[in-house]
Amino acid sequence: MKNIIKKILKEELDLTKPVVVFVGGLDSGSKYKPIKEQTEILISGLGYNFTVIPHRYTEVKAAKESIIRNPNCYVVLFSAGCSKSNSIASLVTDKSKMYIVDPYTCSSGTFDSVTNSGVNKNNILGTTNSDNCTGNNVAGTKRNCKAMGFKSTLECHWDGLRIVGEIISSR
Protein backbone atom coordinates (compact mmCIF):
# COMPACT_ATOMS: atom_id res chain seq x y z
CA MET A 1 0.00 0.00 0.00
CA LYS A 2 2.81 2.39 0.92
CA ASN A 3 4.49 1.86 -2.48
CA ILE A 4 1.23 2.51 -4.31
CA ILE A 5 0.83 5.84 -2.50
CA LYS A 6 4.42 6.79 -3.32
CA LYS A 7 3.83 5.88 -6.98
CA ILE A 8 0.67 8.01 -7.15
CA LEU A 9 2.39 10.97 -5.50
CA LYS A 10 5.33 10.67 -7.89
CA GLU A 11 2.94 10.68 -10.89
CA GLU A 12 1.13 13.76 -9.64
CA LEU A 13 4.22 15.74 -8.64
CA ASP A 14 6.42 15.51 -11.73
CA LEU A 15 4.10 16.66 -14.47
CA THR A 16 6.57 19.18 -15.89
CA LYS A 17 7.92 16.47 -18.19
CA PRO A 18 5.96 14.57 -20.82
CA VAL A 19 4.58 11.33 -19.37
CA VAL A 20 5.09 7.87 -20.82
CA VAL A 21 2.82 5.13 -19.49
CA PHE A 22 4.70 1.87 -20.02
CA VAL A 23 3.24 -1.63 -19.85
CA GLY A 24 6.10 -4.13 -19.88
CA GLY A 25 6.50 -7.69 -21.01
CA LEU A 26 7.04 -10.92 -19.14
CA ASP A 27 9.27 -10.25 -16.16
CA SER A 28 9.88 -13.45 -14.24
CA GLY A 29 12.06 -16.35 -15.27
CA SER A 30 15.70 -16.57 -16.32
CA LYS A 31 15.29 -15.19 -19.85
CA TYR A 32 13.10 -12.24 -18.86
CA LYS A 33 14.00 -8.91 -17.33
CA PRO A 34 12.21 -7.42 -14.30
CA ILE A 35 10.00 -4.42 -15.04
CA LYS A 36 12.64 -2.12 -13.51
CA GLU A 37 15.23 -3.26 -16.07
CA GLN A 38 12.74 -3.00 -18.92
CA THR A 39 11.98 0.55 -17.81
CA GLU A 40 15.69 1.40 -17.71
CA ILE A 41 16.10 0.19 -21.30
CA LEU A 42 13.18 2.39 -22.38
CA ILE A 43 14.70 5.38 -20.54
CA SER A 44 18.06 4.75 -22.25
CA GLY A 45 16.33 5.64 -25.52
CA LEU A 46 14.03 8.34 -24.15
CA GLY A 47 16.56 10.24 -22.10
CA TYR A 48 15.66 11.88 -18.81
CA ASN A 49 13.24 14.51 -20.12
CA PHE A 50 10.26 12.19 -19.64
CA THR A 51 8.43 10.82 -16.64
CA VAL A 52 7.93 7.08 -17.12
CA ILE A 53 5.14 5.35 -15.23
CA PRO A 54 5.89 1.62 -15.47
CA HIS A 55 3.37 -1.18 -15.06
CA ARG A 56 3.75 -4.94 -15.19
CA TYR A 57 1.82 -6.67 -17.98
CA THR A 58 -0.57 -7.95 -15.30
CA GLU A 59 -1.41 -4.40 -14.11
CA VAL A 60 -3.68 -3.37 -16.96
CA LYS A 61 -6.24 -1.69 -14.69
CA ALA A 62 -3.52 0.44 -13.05
CA ALA A 63 -2.08 1.32 -16.48
CA LYS A 64 -5.51 2.45 -17.64
CA GLU A 65 -5.83 4.63 -14.54
CA SER A 66 -2.44 6.21 -15.32
CA ILE A 67 -3.61 6.99 -18.86
CA ILE A 68 -6.83 8.54 -17.57
CA ARG A 69 -4.84 10.70 -15.10
CA ASN A 70 -2.42 11.73 -17.87
CA PRO A 71 -4.58 12.15 -20.99
CA ASN A 72 -1.77 13.64 -23.12
CA CYS A 73 0.68 10.87 -22.31
CA TYR A 74 2.62 8.61 -24.61
CA VAL A 75 1.80 4.93 -24.20
CA VAL A 76 4.27 2.09 -24.80
CA LEU A 77 3.09 -1.51 -24.72
CA PHE A 78 5.82 -4.13 -24.93
CA SER A 79 5.67 -7.85 -25.70
CA ALA A 80 3.17 -9.50 -23.32
CA GLY A 81 1.97 -6.01 -22.38
CA CYS A 82 0.49 -5.73 -25.88
CA SER A 83 -2.18 -8.33 -25.21
CA LYS A 84 -4.65 -5.66 -24.07
CA SER A 85 -3.70 -3.09 -26.70
CA ASN A 86 -7.25 -2.72 -27.99
CA SER A 87 -8.80 -1.90 -24.61
CA ILE A 88 -5.89 0.38 -23.67
CA ALA A 89 -6.02 2.17 -27.03
CA SER A 90 -9.66 3.04 -26.38
CA LEU A 91 -8.44 5.39 -23.62
CA VAL A 92 -5.70 7.07 -25.66
CA THR A 93 -6.95 10.33 -27.15
CA ASP A 94 -4.00 10.81 -29.52
CA LYS A 95 -3.18 7.39 -30.96
CA SER A 96 -0.11 8.84 -32.70
CA LYS A 97 1.40 8.79 -29.19
CA MET A 98 0.78 5.07 -28.69
CA TYR A 99 3.43 2.47 -29.55
CA ILE A 100 3.11 -1.30 -29.63
CA VAL A 101 6.51 -3.00 -29.50
CA ASP A 102 7.14 -6.66 -30.35
CA PRO A 103 3.63 -7.91 -29.60
CA TYR A 104 3.39 -11.66 -29.07
CA THR A 105 1.15 -12.15 -32.07
CA CYS A 106 1.33 -15.94 -32.23
CA SER A 107 -1.60 -15.68 -29.86
CA SER A 108 -4.73 -14.95 -31.91
CA GLY A 109 -6.10 -12.84 -29.03
CA THR A 110 -3.07 -10.54 -29.08
CA PHE A 111 -3.04 -10.43 -32.89
CA ASP A 112 -6.68 -9.32 -32.93
CA SER A 113 -6.15 -6.85 -30.10
CA VAL A 114 -3.22 -5.20 -31.91
CA THR A 115 -4.83 -5.09 -35.35
CA ASN A 116 -8.10 -3.71 -33.96
CA SER A 117 -6.46 -1.10 -31.71
CA GLY A 118 -6.63 1.77 -34.19
CA VAL A 119 -2.92 2.46 -33.71
CA ASN A 120 -1.07 3.60 -36.84
CA LYS A 121 0.80 0.66 -38.33
CA ASN A 122 4.05 2.67 -38.26
CA ASN A 123 3.72 2.81 -34.47
CA ILE A 124 3.73 -0.98 -34.30
CA LEU A 125 7.30 -2.25 -34.10
CA GLY A 126 8.38 -5.80 -34.84
CA THR A 127 11.40 -7.80 -35.96
CA THR A 128 12.07 -9.45 -39.32
CA ASN A 129 14.46 -12.18 -38.19
CA SER A 130 11.99 -14.33 -36.37
CA ASP A 131 8.64 -15.90 -36.83
CA ASN A 132 5.55 -13.76 -36.49
CA CYS A 133 5.62 -14.06 -32.71
CA THR A 134 7.40 -10.73 -32.29
CA GLY A 135 5.03 -8.69 -34.38
CA ASN A 136 6.48 -9.30 -37.84
CA ASN A 137 2.97 -10.06 -39.11
CA VAL A 138 1.47 -6.75 -37.92
CA ALA A 139 4.35 -4.27 -37.73
CA GLY A 140 4.72 -1.24 -39.95
CA THR A 141 8.16 -0.48 -38.50
CA LYS A 142 10.45 -3.50 -38.62
CA ARG A 143 13.93 -4.08 -37.26
CA ASN A 144 16.36 -6.50 -38.87
CA CYS A 145 18.15 -8.00 -35.86
CA LYS A 146 20.96 -9.62 -37.84
CA ALA A 147 21.71 -6.43 -39.78
CA MET A 148 21.78 -4.53 -36.48
CA GLY A 149 24.47 -6.92 -35.20
CA PHE A 150 22.46 -8.84 -32.63
CA LYS A 151 23.54 -12.40 -31.99
CA SER A 152 20.19 -13.39 -30.55
CA THR A 153 16.59 -12.49 -31.24
CA LEU A 154 16.07 -12.02 -27.50
CA GLU A 155 18.75 -9.29 -27.32
CA CYS A 156 17.07 -7.56 -30.24
CA HIS A 157 13.69 -7.96 -28.55
CA TRP A 158 14.87 -6.05 -25.46
CA ASP A 159 16.49 -3.40 -27.66
CA GLY A 160 13.05 -2.62 -29.11
CA LEU A 161 12.44 -0.66 -25.91
CA ARG A 162 15.48 1.55 -26.55
CA ILE A 163 14.42 2.06 -30.16
CA VAL A 164 10.87 3.15 -29.27
CA GLY A 165 12.33 5.50 -26.66
CA GLU A 166 14.45 7.14 -29.37
CA ILE A 167 11.43 7.42 -31.65
CA ILE A 168 9.41 9.16 -28.93
CA SER A 169 12.23 11.49 -27.88
CA SER A 170 12.74 12.62 -31.48
CA ARG A 171 9.10 13.73 -31.87
PDB file of N, CA and C in Angstrom, residues 13-84:
ATOM      1  N   LEU A  13       3.295  14.658  -8.939  1.00  0.00           N
ATOM      2  CA  LEU A  13       4.224  15.739  -8.640  1.00  0.00           C
ATOM      3  C   LEU A  13       5.115  16.134  -9.812  1.00  0.00           C
ATOM      4  N   ASP A  14       5.466  15.202 -10.674  1.00  0.00           N
ATOM      5  CA  ASP A  14       6.416  15.513 -11.728  1.00  0.00           C
ATOM      6  C   ASP A  14       5.728  15.574 -13.084  1.00  0.00           C
ATOM      7  N   LEU A  15       4.822  16.522 -13.219  1.00  0.00           N
ATOM      8  CA  LEU A  15       4.097  16.659 -14.471  1.00  0.00           C
ATOM      9  C   LEU A  15       4.707  17.730 -15.374  1.00  0.00           C
ATOM     10  N   THR A  16       5.905  18.195 -15.032  1.00  0.00           N
ATOM     11  CA  THR A  16       6.568  19.176 -15.886  1.00  0.00           C
ATOM     12  C   THR A  16       7.164  18.509 -17.119  1.00  0.00           C
ATOM     13  N   LYS A  17       7.373  17.227 -17.061  1.00  0.00           N
ATOM     14  CA  LYS A  17       7.924  16.473 -18.187  1.00  0.00           C
ATOM     15  C   LYS A  17       6.793  15.701 -18.866  1.00  0.00           C
ATOM     16  N   PRO A  18       6.950  15.430 -20.172  1.00  0.00           N
ATOM     17  CA  PRO A  18       5.956  14.573 -20.817  1.00  0.00           C
ATOM     18  C   PRO A  18       5.934  13.200 -20.144  1.00  0.00           C
ATOM     19  N   VAL A  19       4.758  12.611 -20.060  1.00  0.00           N
ATOM     20  CA  VAL A  19       4.579  11.333 -19.375  1.00  0.00           C
ATOM     21  C   VAL A  19       4.517  10.197 -20.392  1.00  0.00           C
ATOM     22  N   VAL A  20       5.174   9.100 -20.048  1.00  0.00           N
ATOM     23  CA  VAL A  20       5.093   7.867 -20.823  1.00  0.00           C
ATOM     24  C   VAL A  20       4.544   6.790 -19.897  1.00  0.00           C
ATOM     25  N   VAL A  21       3.377   6.258 -20.225  1.00  0.00           N
ATOM     26  CA  VAL A  21       2.824   5.125 -19.485  1.00  0.00           C
ATOM     27  C   VAL A  21       3.338   3.878 -20.196  1.00  0.00           C
ATOM     28  N   PHE A  22       4.029   3.037 -19.455  1.00  0.00           N
ATOM     29  CA  PHE A  22       4.702   1.873 -20.020  1.00  0.00           C
ATOM     30  C   PHE A  22       4.129   0.596 -19.419  1.00  0.00           C
ATOM     31  N   VAL A  23       3.695  -0.316 -20.283  1.00  0.00           N
ATOM     32  CA  VAL A  23       3.240  -1.635 -19.849  1.00  0.00           C
ATOM     33  C   VAL A  23       4.256  -2.632 -20.398  1.00  0.00           C
ATOM     34  N   GLY A  24       4.995  -3.256 -19.495  1.00  0.00           N
ATOM     35  CA  GLY A  24       6.096  -4.129 -19.878  1.00  0.00           C
ATOM     36  C   GLY A  24       5.678  -5.524 -20.302  1.00  0.00           C
ATOM     37  N   GLY A  25       6.705  -6.310 -20.603  1.00  0.00           N
ATOM     38  CA  GLY A  25       6.504  -7.691 -21.012  1.00  0.00           C
ATOM     39  C   GLY A  25       6.692  -8.642 -19.847  1.00  0.00           C
ATOM     40  N   LEU A  26       6.801  -9.916 -20.173  1.00  0.00           N
ATOM     41  CA  LEU A  26       7.037 -10.923 -19.138  1.00  0.00           C
ATOM     42  C   LEU A  26       8.251 -10.511 -18.318  1.00  0.00           C
ATOM     43  N   ASP A  27       8.203 -10.762 -17.019  1.00  0.00           N
ATOM     44  CA  ASP A  27       9.273 -10.248 -16.159  1.00  0.00           C
ATOM     45  C   ASP A  27       9.743 -11.219 -15.082  1.00  0.00           C
ATOM     46  N   SER A  28       9.355 -12.467 -15.190  1.00  0.00           N
ATOM     47  CA  SER A  28       9.882 -13.449 -14.238  1.00  0.00           C
ATOM     48  C   SER A  28      10.378 -14.650 -15.027  1.00  0.00           C
ATOM     49  N   GLY A  29      11.438 -15.255 -14.549  1.00  0.00           N
ATOM     50  CA  GLY A  29      12.064 -16.353 -15.272  1.00  0.00           C
ATOM     51  C   GLY A  29      13.433 -15.918 -15.756  1.00  0.00           C
ATOM     52  N   SER A  30      14.289 -16.866 -16.035  1.00  0.00           N
ATOM     53  CA  SER A  30      15.695 -16.567 -16.325  1.00  0.00           C
ATOM     54  C   SER A  30      15.912 -15.774 -17.611  1.00  0.00           C
ATOM     55  N   LYS A  31      15.044 -15.920 -18.607  1.00  0.00           N
ATOM     56  CA  LYS A  31      15.294 -15.188 -19.853  1.00  0.00           C
ATOM     57  C   LYS A  31      14.574 -13.844 -19.927  1.00  0.00           C
ATOM     58  N   TYR A  32      13.840 -13.492 -18.881  1.00  0.00           N
ATOM     59  CA  TYR A  32      13.098 -12.241 -18.865  1.00  0.00           C
ATOM     60  C   TYR A  32      13.737 -11.237 -17.927  1.00  0.00           C
ATOM     61  N   LYS A  33      13.468  -9.973 -18.175  1.00  0.00           N
ATOM     62  CA  LYS A  33      14.005  -8.906 -17.333  1.00  0.00           C
ATOM     63  C   LYS A  33      12.887  -8.353 -16.449  1.00  0.00           C
ATOM     64  N   PRO A  34      13.215  -8.042 -15.183  1.00  0.00           N
ATOM     65  CA  PRO A  34      12.213  -7.423 -14.302  1.00  0.00           C
ATOM     66  C   PRO A  34      11.743  -6.091 -14.893  1.00  0.00           C
ATOM     67  N   ILE A  35      10.567  -5.648 -14.499  1.00  0.00           N
ATOM     68  CA  ILE A  35       9.998  -4.417 -15.036  1.00  0.00           C
ATOM     69  C   ILE A  35      10.942  -3.225 -14.834  1.00  0.00           C
ATOM     70  N   LYS A  36      11.689  -3.225 -13.744  1.00  0.00           N
ATOM     71  CA  LYS A  36      12.642  -2.123 -13.509  1.00  0.00           C
ATOM     72  C   LYS A  36      13.697  -2.075 -14.612  1.00  0.00           C
ATOM     73  N   GLU A  37      14.228  -3.227 -15.002  1.00  0.00           N
ATOM     74  CA  GLU A  37      15.227  -3.264 -16.072  1.00  0.00           C
ATOM     75  C   GLU A  37      14.615  -2.893 -17.418  1.00  0.00           C
ATOM     76  N   GLN A  38      13.408  -3.364 -17.672  1.00  0.00           N
ATOM     77  CA  GLN A  38      12.738  -2.997 -18.921  1.00  0.00           C
ATOM     78  C   GLN A  38      12.552  -1.485 -18.994  1.00  0.00           C
ATOM     79  N   THR A  39      12.168  -0.896 -17.876  1.00  0.00           N
ATOM     80  CA  THR A  39      11.975   0.554 -17.814  1.00  0.00           C
ATOM     81  C   THR A  39      13.288   1.283 -18.064  1.00  0.00           C
ATOM     82  N   GLU A  40      14.375   0.773 -17.507  1.00  0.00           N
ATOM     83  CA  GLU A  40      15.690   1.398 -17.711  1.00  0.00           C
ATOM     84  C   GLU A  40      16.102   1.361 -19.181  1.00  0.00           C
ATOM     85  N   ILE A  41      15.788   0.275 -19.867  1.00  0.00           N
ATOM     86  CA  ILE A  41      16.104   0.195 -21.300  1.00  0.00           C
ATOM     87  C   ILE A  41      15.296   1.240 -22.069  1.00  0.00           C
ATOM     88  N   LEU A  42      14.019   1.373 -21.747  1.00  0.00           N
ATOM     89  CA  LEU A  42      13.180   2.392 -22.384  1.00  0.00           C
ATOM     90  C   LEU A  42      13.759   3.787 -22.133  1.00  0.00           C
ATOM     91  N   ILE A  43      14.143   4.066 -20.896  1.00  0.00           N
ATOM     92  CA  ILE A  43      14.702   5.376 -20.542  1.00  0.00           C
ATOM     93  C   ILE A  43      16.025   5.623 -21.269  1.00  0.00           C
ATOM     94  N   SER A  44      16.793   4.559 -21.534  1.00  0.00           N
ATOM     95  CA  SER A  44      18.063   4.750 -22.249  1.00  0.00           C
ATOM     96  C   SER A  44      17.829   5.312 -23.652  1.00  0.00           C
ATOM     97  N   GLY A  45      16.675   5.052 -24.230  1.00  0.00           N
ATOM     98  CA  GLY A  45      16.333   5.638 -25.519  1.00  0.00           C
ATOM     99  C   GLY A  45      15.630   6.972 -25.393  1.00  0.00           C
ATOM    100  N   LEU A  46      14.793   7.107 -24.374  1.00  0.00           N
ATOM    101  CA  LEU A  46      14.034   8.344 -24.150  1.00  0.00           C
ATOM    102  C   LEU A  46      14.907   9.496 -23.690  1.00  0.00           C
ATOM    103  N   GLY A  47      15.843   9.193 -22.809  1.00  0.00           N
ATOM    104  CA  GLY A  47      16.557  10.244 -22.099  1.00  0.00           C
ATOM    105  C   GLY A  47      15.788  10.565 -20.822  1.00  0.00           C
ATOM    106  N   TYR A  48      16.241  11.577 -20.125  1.00  0.00           N
ATOM    107  CA  TYR A  48      15.658  11.879 -18.811  1.00  0.00           C
ATOM    108  C   TYR A  48      14.690  13.055 -18.834  1.00  0.00           C
ATOM    109  N   ASN A  49      14.191  13.408 -20.016  1.00  0.00           N
ATOM    110  CA  ASN A  49      13.237  14.509 -20.115  1.00  0.00           C
ATOM    111  C   ASN A  49      11.796  14.021 -20.119  1.00  0.00           C
ATOM    112  N   PHE A  50      11.584  12.782 -19.693  1.00  0.00           N
ATOM    113  CA  PHE A  50      10.264  12.188 -19.641  1.00  0.00           C
ATOM    114  C   PHE A  50      10.050  11.575 -18.259  1.00  0.00           C
ATOM    115  N   THR A  51       8.808  11.551 -17.836  1.00  0.00           N
ATOM    116  CA  THR A  51       8.432  10.824 -16.635  1.00  0.00           C
ATOM    117  C   THR A  51       7.817   9.505 -17.098  1.00  0.00           C
ATOM    118  N   VAL A  52       8.433   8.390 -16.721  1.00  0.00           N
ATOM    119  CA  VAL A  52       7.935   7.077 -17.120  1.00  0.00           C
ATOM    120  C   VAL A  52       7.178   6.460 -15.949  1.00  0.00           C
ATOM    121  N   ILE A  53       5.964   6.028 -16.225  1.00  0.00           N
ATOM    122  CA  ILE A  53       5.141   5.347 -15.230  1.00  0.00           C
ATOM    123  C   ILE A  53       5.052   3.880 -15.663  1.00  0.00           C
ATOM    124  N   PRO A  54       5.863   3.018 -15.041  1.00  0.00           N
ATOM    125  CA  PRO A  54       5.888   1.617 -15.467  1.00  0.00           C
ATOM    126  C   PRO A  54       4.810   0.771 -14.798  1.00  0.00           C
ATOM    127  N   HIS A  55       4.340  -0.211 -15.563  1.00  0.00           N
ATOM    128  CA  HIS A  55       3.369  -1.181 -15.056  1.00  0.00           C
ATOM    129  C   HIS A  55       3.752  -2.559 -15.570  1.00  0.00           C
ATOM    130  N   ARG A  56       3.576  -3.560 -14.747  1.00  0.00           N
ATOM    131  CA  ARG A  56       3.751  -4.938 -15.195  1.00  0.00           C
ATOM    132  C   ARG A  56       2.628  -5.268 -16.174  1.00  0.00           C
ATOM    133  N   TYR A  57       2.833  -6.262 -17.003  1.00  0.00           N
ATOM    134  CA  TYR A  57       1.817  -6.670 -17.982  1.00  0.00           C
ATOM    135  C   TYR A  57       0.536  -7.170 -17.311  1.00  0.00           C
ATOM    136  N   THR A  58       0.604  -7.499 -16.050  1.00  0.00           N
ATOM    137  CA  THR A  58      -0.574  -7.954 -15.303  1.00  0.00           C
ATOM    138  C   THR A  58      -1.345  -6.788 -14.673  1.00  0.00           C
ATOM    139  N   GLU A  59      -0.817  -5.578 -14.761  1.00  0.00           N
ATOM    140  CA  GLU A  59      -1.406  -4.401 -14.108  1.00  0.00           C
ATOM    141  C   GLU A  59      -2.166  -3.509 -15.092  1.00  0.00           C
ATOM    142  N   VAL A  60      -2.979  -4.112 -15.913  1.00  0.00           N
ATOM    143  CA  VAL A  60      -3.684  -3.372 -16.960  1.00  0.00           C
ATOM    144  C   VAL A  60      -4.621  -2.315 -16.362  1.00  0.00           C
ATOM    145  N   LYS A  61      -5.319  -2.651 -15.305  1.00  0.00           N
ATOM    146  CA  LYS A  61      -6.237  -1.691 -14.687  1.00  0.00           C
ATOM    147  C   LYS A  61      -5.472  -0.462 -14.192  1.00  0.00           C
ATOM    148  N   ALA A  62      -4.343  -0.677 -13.546  1.00  0.00           N
ATOM    149  CA  ALA A  62      -3.523   0.444 -13.052  1.00  0.00           C
ATOM    150  C   ALA A  62      -2.974   1.268 -14.220  1.00  0.00           C
ATOM    151  N   ALA A  63      -2.582   0.601 -15.300  1.00  0.00           N
ATOM    152  CA  ALA A  63      -2.079   1.317 -16.482  1.00  0.00           C
ATOM    153  C   ALA A  63      -3.174   2.200 -17.066  1.00  0.00           C
ATOM    154  N   LYS A  64      -4.378   1.666 -17.132  1.00  0.00           N
ATOM    155  CA  LYS A  64      -5.506   2.450 -17.642  1.00  0.00           C
ATOM    156  C   LYS A  64      -5.762   3.671 -16.759  1.00  0.00           C
ATOM    157  N   GLU A  65      -5.648   3.497 -15.459  1.00  0.00           N
ATOM    158  CA  GLU A  65      -5.833   4.625 -14.537  1.00  0.00           C
ATOM    159  C   GLU A  65      -4.757   5.683 -14.765  1.00  0.00           C
ATOM    160  N   SER A  66      -3.524   5.256 -15.024  1.00  0.00           N
ATOM    161  CA  SER A  66      -2.442   6.207 -15.317  1.00  0.00           C
ATOM    162  C   SER A  66      -2.733   6.988 -16.593  1.00  0.00           C
ATOM    163  N   ILE A  67      -3.272   6.320 -17.596  1.00  0.00           N
ATOM    164  CA  ILE A  67      -3.613   6.989 -18.857  1.00  0.00           C
ATOM    165  C   ILE A  67      -4.728   8.005 -18.631  1.00  0.00           C
ATOM    166  N   ILE A  68      -5.722   7.633 -17.857  1.00  0.00           N
ATOM    167  CA  ILE A  68      -6.835   8.544 -17.568  1.00  0.00           C
ATOM    168  C   ILE A  68      -6.331   9.774 -16.819  1.00  0.00           C
ATOM    169  N   ARG A  69      -5.405   9.580 -15.867  1.00  0.00           N
ATOM    170  CA  ARG A  69      -4.844  10.700 -15.100  1.00  0.00           C
ATOM    171  C   ARG A  69      -3.909  11.574 -15.934  1.00  0.00           C
ATOM    172  N   ASN A  70      -3.386  11.015 -17.019  1.00  0.00           N
ATOM    173  CA  ASN A  70      -2.423  11.726 -17.869  1.00  0.00           C
ATOM    174  C   ASN A  70      -2.887  11.635 -19.328  1.00  0.00           C
ATOM    175  N   PRO A  71      -3.961  12.348 -19.678  1.00  0.00           N
ATOM    176  CA  PRO A  71      -4.584  12.153 -20.988  1.00  0.00           C
ATOM    177  C   PRO A  71      -3.704  12.512 -22.191  1.00  0.00           C
ATOM    178  N   ASN A  72      -2.663  13.277 -21.999  1.00  0.00           N
ATOM    179  CA  ASN A  72      -1.774  13.642 -23.116  1.00  0.00           C
ATOM    180  C   ASN A  72      -0.508  12.797 -23.151  1.00  0.00           C
ATOM    181  N   CYS A  73      -0.528  11.693 -22.440  1.00  0.00           N
ATOM    182  CA  CYS A  73       0.678  10.875 -22.309  1.00  0.00           C
ATOM    183  C   CYS A  73       0.986  10.083 -23.576  1.00  0.00           C
ATOM    184  N   TYR A  74       2.236   9.643 -23.649  1.00  0.00           N
ATOM    185  CA  TYR A  74       2.624   8.611 -24.606  1.00  0.00           C
ATOM    186  C   TYR A  74       2.313   7.280 -23.936  1.00  0.00           C
ATOM    187  N   VAL A  75       2.052   6.263 -24.737  1.00  0.00           N
ATOM    188  CA  VAL A  75       1.801   4.928 -24.203  1.00  0.00           C
ATOM    189  C   VAL A  75       2.692   3.949 -24.962  1.00  0.00           C
ATOM    190  N   VAL A  76       3.424   3.127 -24.207  1.00  0.00           N
ATOM    191  CA  VAL A  76       4.266   2.090 -24.800  1.00  0.00           C
ATOM    192  C   VAL A  76       3.832   0.750 -24.224  1.00  0.00           C
ATOM    193  N   LEU A  77       3.421  -0.137 -25.107  1.00  0.00           N
ATOM    194  CA  LEU A  77       3.092  -1.507 -24.721  1.00  0.00           C
ATOM    195  C   LEU A  77       4.180  -2.401 -25.309  1.00  0.00           C
ATOM    196  N   PHE A  78       4.706  -3.302 -24.490  1.00  0.00           N
ATOM    197  CA  PHE A  78       5.824  -4.132 -24.925  1.00  0.00           C
ATOM    198  C   PHE A  78       5.522  -5.612 -24.725  1.00  0.00           C
ATOM    199  N   SER A  79       5.716  -6.395 -25.762  1.00  0.00           N
ATOM    200  CA  SER A  79       5.671  -7.851 -25.696  1.00  0.00           C
ATOM    201  C   SER A  79       4.352  -8.333 -25.079  1.00  0.00           C
ATOM    202  N   ALA A  80       4.400  -9.009 -23.955  1.00  0.00           N
ATOM    203  CA  ALA A  80       3.169  -9.505 -23.316  1.00  0.00           C
ATOM    204  C   ALA A  80       2.239  -8.361 -22.935  1.00  0.00           C
ATOM    205  N   GLY A  81       2.775  -7.181 -22.711  1.00  0.00           N
ATOM    206  CA  GLY A  81       1.969  -6.010 -22.381  1.00  0.00           C
ATOM    207  C   GLY A  81       1.071  -5.550 -23.516  1.00  0.00           C
ATOM    208  N   CYS A  82       1.297  -6.101 -24.713  1.00  0.00           N
ATOM    209  CA  CYS A  82       0.489  -5.729 -25.882  1.00  0.00           C
ATOM    210  C   CYS A  82      -0.829  -6.480 -25.949  1.00  0.00           C
ATOM    211  N   SER A  83      -0.990  -7.471 -25.101  1.00  0.00           N
ATOM    212  CA  SER A  83      -2.182  -8.329 -25.213  1.00  0.00           C
ATOM    213  C   SER A  83      -3.487  -7.574 -25.001  1.00  0.00           C
ATOM    214  N   LYS A  84      -3.444  -6.460 -24.321  1.00  0.00           N
ATOM    215  CA  LYS A  84      -4.655  -5.662 -24.073  1.00  0.00           C
ATOM    216  C   LYS A  84      -4.620  -4.346 -24.849  1.00  0.00           C
TER     217      LYS A  84
END
